[in-house]
Short mmCIF file of C-alpha atoms in Angstrom, two decimals:
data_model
loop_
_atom_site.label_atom_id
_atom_site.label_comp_id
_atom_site.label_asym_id
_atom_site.label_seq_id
_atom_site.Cartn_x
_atom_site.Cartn_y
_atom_site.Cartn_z
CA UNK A 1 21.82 1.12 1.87
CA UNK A 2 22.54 4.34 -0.25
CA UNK A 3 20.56 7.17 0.59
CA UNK A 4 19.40 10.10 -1.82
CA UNK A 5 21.99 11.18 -4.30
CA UNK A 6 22.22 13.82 -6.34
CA UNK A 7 24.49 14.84 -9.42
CA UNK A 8 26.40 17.50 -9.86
CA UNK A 9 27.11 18.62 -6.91
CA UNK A 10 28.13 21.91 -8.25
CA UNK A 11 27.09 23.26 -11.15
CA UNK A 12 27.61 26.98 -13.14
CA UNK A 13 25.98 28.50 -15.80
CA UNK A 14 25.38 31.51 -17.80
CA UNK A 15 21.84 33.70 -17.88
CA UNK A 16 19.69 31.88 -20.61
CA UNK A 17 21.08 28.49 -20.89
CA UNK A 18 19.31 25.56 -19.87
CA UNK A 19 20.41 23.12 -16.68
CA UNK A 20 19.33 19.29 -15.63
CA UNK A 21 19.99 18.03 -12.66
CA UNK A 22 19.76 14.69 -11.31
CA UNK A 23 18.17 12.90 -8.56
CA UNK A 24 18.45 8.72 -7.44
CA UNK A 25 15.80 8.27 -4.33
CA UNK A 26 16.68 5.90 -1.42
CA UNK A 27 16.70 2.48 -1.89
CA UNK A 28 12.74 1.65 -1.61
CA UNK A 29 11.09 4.96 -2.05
CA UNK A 30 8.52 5.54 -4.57
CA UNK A 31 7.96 9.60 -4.76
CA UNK A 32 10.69 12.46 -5.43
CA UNK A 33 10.13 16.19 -4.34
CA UNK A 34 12.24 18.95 -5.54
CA UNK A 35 13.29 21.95 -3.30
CA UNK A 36 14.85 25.36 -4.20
CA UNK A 37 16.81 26.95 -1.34
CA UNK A 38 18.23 30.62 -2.11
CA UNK A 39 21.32 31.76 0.47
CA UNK A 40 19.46 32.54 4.19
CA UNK A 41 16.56 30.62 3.09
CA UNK A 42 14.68 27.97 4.03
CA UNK A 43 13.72 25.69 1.14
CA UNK A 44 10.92 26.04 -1.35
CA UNK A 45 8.91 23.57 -3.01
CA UNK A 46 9.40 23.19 -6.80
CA UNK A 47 7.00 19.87 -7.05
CA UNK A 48 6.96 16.40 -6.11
CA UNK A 49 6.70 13.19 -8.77
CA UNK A 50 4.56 9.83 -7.85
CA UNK A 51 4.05 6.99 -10.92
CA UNK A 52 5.97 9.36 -13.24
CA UNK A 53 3.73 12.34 -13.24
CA UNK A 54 3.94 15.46 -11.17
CA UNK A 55 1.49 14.96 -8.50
CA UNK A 56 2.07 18.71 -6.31
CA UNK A 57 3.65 21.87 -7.78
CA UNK A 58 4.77 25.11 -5.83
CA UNK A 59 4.55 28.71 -7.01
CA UNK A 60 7.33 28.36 -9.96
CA UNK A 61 6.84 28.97 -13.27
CA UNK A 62 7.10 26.59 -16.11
CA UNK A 63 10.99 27.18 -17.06
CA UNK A 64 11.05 24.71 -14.49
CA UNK A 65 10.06 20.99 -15.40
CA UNK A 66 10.88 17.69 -14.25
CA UNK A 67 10.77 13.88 -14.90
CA UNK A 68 10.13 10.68 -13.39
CA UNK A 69 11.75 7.36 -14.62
CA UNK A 70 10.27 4.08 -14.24
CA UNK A 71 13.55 3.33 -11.97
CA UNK A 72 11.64 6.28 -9.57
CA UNK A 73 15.34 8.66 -10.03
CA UNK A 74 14.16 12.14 -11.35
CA UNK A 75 15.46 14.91 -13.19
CA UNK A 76 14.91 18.44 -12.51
CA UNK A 77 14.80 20.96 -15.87
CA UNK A 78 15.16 24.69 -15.75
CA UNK A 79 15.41 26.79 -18.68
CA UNK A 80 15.93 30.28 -19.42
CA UNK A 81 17.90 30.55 -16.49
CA UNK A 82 17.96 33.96 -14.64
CA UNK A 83 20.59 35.07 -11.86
CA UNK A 84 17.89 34.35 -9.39
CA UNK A 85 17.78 30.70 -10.24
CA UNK A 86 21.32 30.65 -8.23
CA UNK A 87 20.40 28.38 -5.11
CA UNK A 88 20.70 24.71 -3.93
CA UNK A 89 18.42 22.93 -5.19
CA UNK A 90 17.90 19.56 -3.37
CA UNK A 91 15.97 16.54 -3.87
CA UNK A 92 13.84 14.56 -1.36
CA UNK A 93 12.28 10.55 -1.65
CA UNK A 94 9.74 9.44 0.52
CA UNK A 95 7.52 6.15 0.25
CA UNK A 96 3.84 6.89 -0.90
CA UNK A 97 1.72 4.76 1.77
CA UNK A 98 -1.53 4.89 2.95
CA UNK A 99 0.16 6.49 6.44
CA UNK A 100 0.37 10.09 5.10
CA UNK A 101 3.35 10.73 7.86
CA UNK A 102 5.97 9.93 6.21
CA UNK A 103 9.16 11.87 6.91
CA UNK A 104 11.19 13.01 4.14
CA UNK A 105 14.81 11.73 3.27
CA UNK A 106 17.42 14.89 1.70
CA UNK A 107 20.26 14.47 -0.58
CA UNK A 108 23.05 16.94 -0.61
CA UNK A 109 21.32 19.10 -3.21
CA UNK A 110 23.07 20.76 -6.25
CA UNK A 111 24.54 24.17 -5.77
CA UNK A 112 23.81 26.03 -9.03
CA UNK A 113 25.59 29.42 -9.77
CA UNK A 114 24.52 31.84 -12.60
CA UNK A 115 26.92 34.20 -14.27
CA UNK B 1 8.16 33.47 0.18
CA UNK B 2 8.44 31.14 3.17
CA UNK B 3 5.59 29.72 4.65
CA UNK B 4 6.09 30.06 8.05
CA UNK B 5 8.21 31.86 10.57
CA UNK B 6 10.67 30.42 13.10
CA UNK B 7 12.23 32.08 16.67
CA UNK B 8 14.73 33.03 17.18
CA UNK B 9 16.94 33.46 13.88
CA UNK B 10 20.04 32.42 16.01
CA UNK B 11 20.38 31.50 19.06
CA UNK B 12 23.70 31.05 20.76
CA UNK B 13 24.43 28.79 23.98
CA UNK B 14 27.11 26.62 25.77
CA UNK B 15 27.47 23.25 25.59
CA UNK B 16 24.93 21.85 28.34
CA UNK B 17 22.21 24.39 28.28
CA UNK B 18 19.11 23.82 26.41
CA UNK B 19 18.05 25.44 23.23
CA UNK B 20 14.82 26.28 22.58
CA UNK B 21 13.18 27.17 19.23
CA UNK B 22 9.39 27.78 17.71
CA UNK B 23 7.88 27.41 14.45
CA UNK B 24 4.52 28.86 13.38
CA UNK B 25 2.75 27.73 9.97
CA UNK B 26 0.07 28.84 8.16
CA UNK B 27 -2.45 26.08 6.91
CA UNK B 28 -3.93 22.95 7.69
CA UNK B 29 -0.81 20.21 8.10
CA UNK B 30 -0.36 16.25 8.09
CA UNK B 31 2.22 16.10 10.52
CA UNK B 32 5.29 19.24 11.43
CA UNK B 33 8.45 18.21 10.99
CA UNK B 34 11.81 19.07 11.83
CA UNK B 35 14.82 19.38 9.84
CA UNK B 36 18.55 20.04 10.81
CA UNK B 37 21.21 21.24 7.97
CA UNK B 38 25.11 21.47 8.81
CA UNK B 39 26.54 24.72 6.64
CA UNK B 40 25.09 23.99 2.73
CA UNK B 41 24.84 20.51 3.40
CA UNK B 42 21.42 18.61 2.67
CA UNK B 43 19.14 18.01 5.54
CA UNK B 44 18.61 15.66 7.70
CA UNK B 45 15.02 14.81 9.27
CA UNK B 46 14.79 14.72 13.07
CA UNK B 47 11.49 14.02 14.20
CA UNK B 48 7.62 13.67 12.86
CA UNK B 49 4.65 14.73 15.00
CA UNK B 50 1.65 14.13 13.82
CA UNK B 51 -1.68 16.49 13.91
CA UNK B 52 -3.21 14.86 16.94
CA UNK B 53 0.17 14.41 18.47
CA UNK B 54 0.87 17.39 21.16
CA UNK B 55 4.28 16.29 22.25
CA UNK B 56 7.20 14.14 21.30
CA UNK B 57 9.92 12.77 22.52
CA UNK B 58 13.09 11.67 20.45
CA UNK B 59 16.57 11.29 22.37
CA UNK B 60 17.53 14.72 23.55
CA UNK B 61 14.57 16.61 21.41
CA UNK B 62 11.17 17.53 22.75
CA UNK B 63 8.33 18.43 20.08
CA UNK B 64 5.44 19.91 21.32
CA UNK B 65 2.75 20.98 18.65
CA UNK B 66 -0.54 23.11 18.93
CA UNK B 67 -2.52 23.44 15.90
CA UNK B 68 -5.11 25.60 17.02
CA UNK B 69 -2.46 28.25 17.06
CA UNK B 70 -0.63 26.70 14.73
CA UNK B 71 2.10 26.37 16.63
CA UNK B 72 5.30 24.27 17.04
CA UNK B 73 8.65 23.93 19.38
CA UNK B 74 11.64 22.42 19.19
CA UNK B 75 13.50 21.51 22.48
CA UNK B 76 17.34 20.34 22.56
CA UNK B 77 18.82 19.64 25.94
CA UNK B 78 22.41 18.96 27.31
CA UNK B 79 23.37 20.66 23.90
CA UNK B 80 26.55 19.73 22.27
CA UNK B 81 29.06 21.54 20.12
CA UNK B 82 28.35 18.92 17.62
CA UNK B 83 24.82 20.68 17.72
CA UNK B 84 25.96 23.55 15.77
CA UNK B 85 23.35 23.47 13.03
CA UNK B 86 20.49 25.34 11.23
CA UNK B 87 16.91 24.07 12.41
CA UNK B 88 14.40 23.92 10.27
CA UNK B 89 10.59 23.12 11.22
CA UNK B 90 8.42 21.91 7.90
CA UNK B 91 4.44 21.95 7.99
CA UNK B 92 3.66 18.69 5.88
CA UNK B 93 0.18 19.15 3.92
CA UNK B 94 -0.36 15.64 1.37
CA UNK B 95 3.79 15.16 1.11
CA UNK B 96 4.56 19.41 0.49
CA UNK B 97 6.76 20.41 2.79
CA UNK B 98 6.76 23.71 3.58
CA UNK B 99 9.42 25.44 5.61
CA UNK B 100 10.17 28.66 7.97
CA UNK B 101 13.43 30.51 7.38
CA UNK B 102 15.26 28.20 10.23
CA UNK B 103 17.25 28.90 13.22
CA UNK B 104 20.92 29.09 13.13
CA UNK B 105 22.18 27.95 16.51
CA UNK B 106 25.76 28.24 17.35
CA UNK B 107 26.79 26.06 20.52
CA UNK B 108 30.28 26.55 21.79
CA UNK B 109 32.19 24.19 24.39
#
């Protein structure tokens, strides 16, 4: 039973391009959340997706965007990157139910460096 | 910014003693969760107590949760090298997860 993958697992850029990464949920879960975590940090939520759409968003601004597949694996977008975009960024699937405790399976993130 | 604080920032034992951390948050939660993550790694979920839960009990880990101070600990006994970890306590609020700045505890044999 594969758990939560993410692709790449490394990833560098230069200020002002544009970067997608990737996300595959475990095998029965339904929603994908999205989590920026700078060196020293804990994470941050970016937002979460549920049927497609972006159900939850944290405090980031709109260079960042995402996507939902019918297959439930999601795709985070940033654009315009800056140097403090450097961070792994890490993707989480759950299963929407009507139990609202629902812990939260990690993949191994994406560790994106800007030049 | 992070959402909530954790104590200590590191904490350093020997295997066998018990580590104890906390975790405050700031709003109204779900459940509080808590997280462990080996060096850059992703994490990996440890235990789920739920609003009207005030303690848990999960192998070797002891939740205890008080949301009128809004208020959590994490208890790890007969700690192990393989215990070496950042902890990470997440207030859940309609599936956000919101995290503290973790404890890095360093257990050595």
């Amino acid at each position: 039973d594969a758990g939560v993958t993410q692709s790449p697992t490394h990833l560098i850029k230069t200020r002002g391009q544009q970067v997608t990464l990737r996300c595959s949920p475990k095998s029965g879960h339904d929603t994908v959340s999205w989590y920026q975590q700078a060196l020293g940090q804990g994470p941050q939520f970016i937002f979460q997706y549920y049927e497609e759409e972006e159900r939850q968003r944290g405090n980031f601004p709109d260079r960042f965007s995402g996507h939902q597949f019918p297959n439930y694996s999601s795709e985070l977008n940033v654009n315009a990157l800056l140097l403090g975009d450097s961070a792994l960024y890490l993707c989480a699937s759950s299963l929407r139910t009507g139990d609202r405790n629902q812990p939260q399976h990690f993949g191994d993130g994406t560790r994106l460096s800007i030049l | 910014s992070q959402q909530g604080e954790e104590d200590p920032q590191a904490l350093s034992i020997q295997e066998g003693e018990n580590a104890t951390m906390n975790c405050s948050y700031k709003t109204s939660i779900n459940n509080l969760q808590w997280y462990r993550q080996n060096s850059g790694r992703g994490l990996v979920h440890l235990i789920l107590i739920r609003s009207n839960e005030r303690e848990k009990h999960s192998g070797r880990l002891r939740v205890t949760l008080d949301t009128s101070k809004k208020s959590s600990s994490l208890l790890i006994t007969a700690s192990r090298a393989a215990d070496t970890a950042s902890y990470f306590c997440a207030s859940d609020s309609w599936g956000k997860l919101q995290f503290g700045a973790g404890t890095q505890v360093v257990v050595t044999p």
